[in-house]
């Protein structure tokens, strides 16, 4: 089970919901879906710049192995998934690890607690433009700051990546330092920036992925206009400091900053939400925004991981109706490679599952997979050994393909959480 995956977005009772309920244990559970949310291409110059910057051979997705095999479809069955996941089929998928089918940036997260991600990053290196190992935390320590996580850094792995491809290595840093102390003290802000820039230079990184907005929201500092301005100013200062440093392996490129943002927690933008004004404010200082479009549902409200209409409405909220927004190419739309196994009876429960867990469930229960049209996700039901009913939502080739199409319409990149949790043939879509 993927229990160590940090939960990205807390479910909210104010959000539109897709609820999954079991009618009774003696009959097939039924799905009740309620949608409450009502809620292209980037500017030509931006597209051209990205094509030059991320110069990989781009081929039509219809030429991918999984498309040629006819596996990207709604009416998929468990046997096809199990067969496509055999070692023989995985070898065939691996025959094309260099060509890219998605022309905009692809950022992939890798976690220390799921070692498969390290192998996938090497195997499919050329599919990615950015790789972000989840290694660092910036914390308060007494009256100072400390950057923890260097012990996680695997320099041998990075060396292998450098030899295999040209993906940028940007470790994720969670900013855990007390926000009020950090943001209101110029000396501490400068210290935090120095720690991050120095680590990049010493370790040969290409920049950082910074996560702080959700923590700042939890401390309620974003409700205060003056504190919010200080928060935005800190991100700008960090971006400027990183951009002032040339890469060790290419002096024509600068250190990069990707900033993690979450979707609104309700139909109406709340004070603590990251909104279009914040996006425009940081547009020049930030090279990419990793938008966490997953964890829509949870054990208390079982349902899909990321309804497609929710994704569309969030992008529309951030970018407006103009799909030629100059900022669109800086959005890295989050796509989950994990799923959820929710308990529908016997009390709420369940949690995240990896591809390995998913295949085990398919092999054991041989379920009938269902396509939920409104969320554009596959799911199935089963009863466990104690006769408790479960609903399992896990990505499929079709659900991922539709999310890639949505991102492509807006001219957005994508960010994957996280590549050690998916099935190997997912990568053939990228």
XYZ file of C-alpha atoms in Angstrom, residues 81 305 335-340 353-355 358 369 371 376-379 392-400 403 417 421-423 425-426:
34
model
C -4.667 -5.143 -17.909
C -9.322 10.781 -7.725
C -1.797 13.593 -12.845
C -1.931 10.807 -10.257
C -0.288 7.464 -10.973
C -1.693 6.032 -7.726
C -5.252 4.997 -6.935
C -7.529 4.539 -3.952
C -2.758 1.916 -3.636
C 0.095 1.440 -6.082
C 0.107 -0.396 -9.394
C -4.010 -2.825 -8.118
C -14.367 -2.605 -14.619
C -16.325 3.592 -16.807
C -13.833 10.046 -16.842
C -12.318 7.374 -14.581
C -12.436 3.598 -14.362
C -13.447 1.849 -11.143
C -11.356 0.963 -6.255
C -10.404 3.954 -8.382
C -7.120 3.590 -10.222
C -5.835 5.342 -13.361
C -6.287 3.643 -16.718
C -4.747 4.318 -20.099
C -8.018 5.955 -21.128
C -8.295 8.205 -18.069
C -4.664 9.324 -18.369
C -6.167 14.213 -18.985
C 2.679 12.014 -8.565
C 3.158 4.042 -8.247
C 2.001 3.576 -11.837
C 1.872 0.665 -14.265
C 2.667 0.904 -19.798
C 1.438 4.309 -18.574
